[in-house]
């Protein structure tokens, strides 16, 4: 059960103290406090955990300082969508709004290789009106002899170039808590020219100690990729790890599941789950067509499978697209064969616009029914 207190309630007030005193007397109930500090107001939420089955909603609603009560099931307490749950399905970061109703495109390099390619990429994004990108500096590789990413050494030029070309958010995977400090240090060194979205890769979805550390920081939002060989429930619990440590600015990414049933795609595309994630949780949903499909194969008309699955995800309401591009895919150090090229960018965006329009038309249609 969540008690949502009146906005801006003072934790030194008589009302607040009476409430806490009352709660402390409830048998077998533990509390967990969450403060949401917004630009306009501060919200305090008190999570009651333990034996809450005896608590009556009406009683709780009348406690001092309580504005609303949400009865939650055990599943996905913080990020889940519960009955009569009017908590937000969006967050703001660096001037952008990420929600279950918006759509952002994060096109960029799977792995940063050199400053020239980073600059070509950023320039093309700006020319096409995009303000987000992906840039891999820390690469989790299956083979220990494969290129592992340039790590912290490339961060200053990546951030400076992002700032130069008006990029507001760079999605960047971290595989160790140390990387968060390295990113912070490089941002400071370069004068905070851009924002960062920390990415948890599919292989780290159950690295609980990493999840806790990433969840404890509030500077950056988090993109968590679905684990490719675990259940959806297990992956959604991974996002709860982040939220229970304090960070609720979380986006859930579908990136395909590992199974030979998905052949000839690299993974079995799971974008049919876009509406499922929206139903179960309040998180925006990202799709990653590059790591799902993994090839540049096309249909007989020339439409890439990557473009088809993007359209499928967007028409079902996806809120973010994370996609590999490269100015010279043959020279890419990671995932060149699945990368799209810069001259495809205008076409790619137009195809997405068509799919998004279709989604909006579908929304208007269902709404016109009532
Ligand atoms: C990536 O996005 O660069 C990546 C490695 O993805 P995943 O964790 O989904 O394999
Ligand atoms: Mn990749």
Coordinates of C-alpha atoms and ligand atoms in Angstrom, one line a residue, residues 109-111 134-136 138-141 173 199-205 223 225-226 228 253-256 266-267 288 290-292 322 324 334-335 338, ligand 1:
X109 CA 27.1 4.3 -32.7
X110 CA 26.9 0.8 -31.2
X111 CA 30.5 1.4 -30.1
X134 CA 23.4 6.2 -28.4
X135 CA 27.2 5.9 -27.9
X136 CA 28.8 2.8 -26.5
X138 CA 31.9 0.2 -22.4
X139 CA 31.1 -2.8 -24.4
X140 CA 30.2 -6.1 -22.8
X141 CA 31.5 -8.7 -25.3
X173 CA 25.8 1.4 -21.3
X199 CA 22.0 1.8 -20.1
X200 CA 21.9 -1.6 -18.4
X201 CA 22.6 -4.2 -21.0
X202 CA 20.7 -7.5 -21.4
X203 CA 23.6 -9.4 -19.9
X204 CA 23.6 -7.4 -16.7
X205 CA 19.8 -7.3 -16.1
X223 CA 17.4 2.4 -19.8
X225 CA 17.2 -3.9 -21.4
X226 CA 15.1 -7.0 -21.0
X228 CA 17.5 -12.1 -23.3
X253 CA 13.8 -1.8 -23.5
X254 CA 12.7 -4.7 -25.6
X255 CA 15.7 -6.1 -27.6
X256 CA 14.7 -9.6 -28.7
X266 CA 19.8 -12.6 -34.3
X267 CA 17.1 -12.7 -31.6
X288 CA 15.9 -1.9 -30.1
X290 CA 19.3 -3.5 -34.3
X291 CA 20.1 -6.0 -31.6
X292 CA 16.8 -7.9 -32.2
X322 CA 17.5 2.7 -29.9
X324 CA 22.7 1.4 -34.5
X334 CA 31.2 -3.6 -33.2
X335 CA 28.0 -4.6 -35.0
X338 CA 23.4 -4.4 -38.6
Ligands
LIG1 C1 23.9 -2.5 -27.0 O1 22.8 -1.8 -27.1 O2 25.0 -2.0 -27.4 C2 23.9 -3.8 -26.5 C3 25.0 -4.5 -26.2 O3 22.7 -4.3 -26.3 P1 22.1 -5.6 -25.5 O4 22.6 -5.4 -24.1 O5 20.7 -5.5 -25.7 O6 22.8 -6.8 -26.2

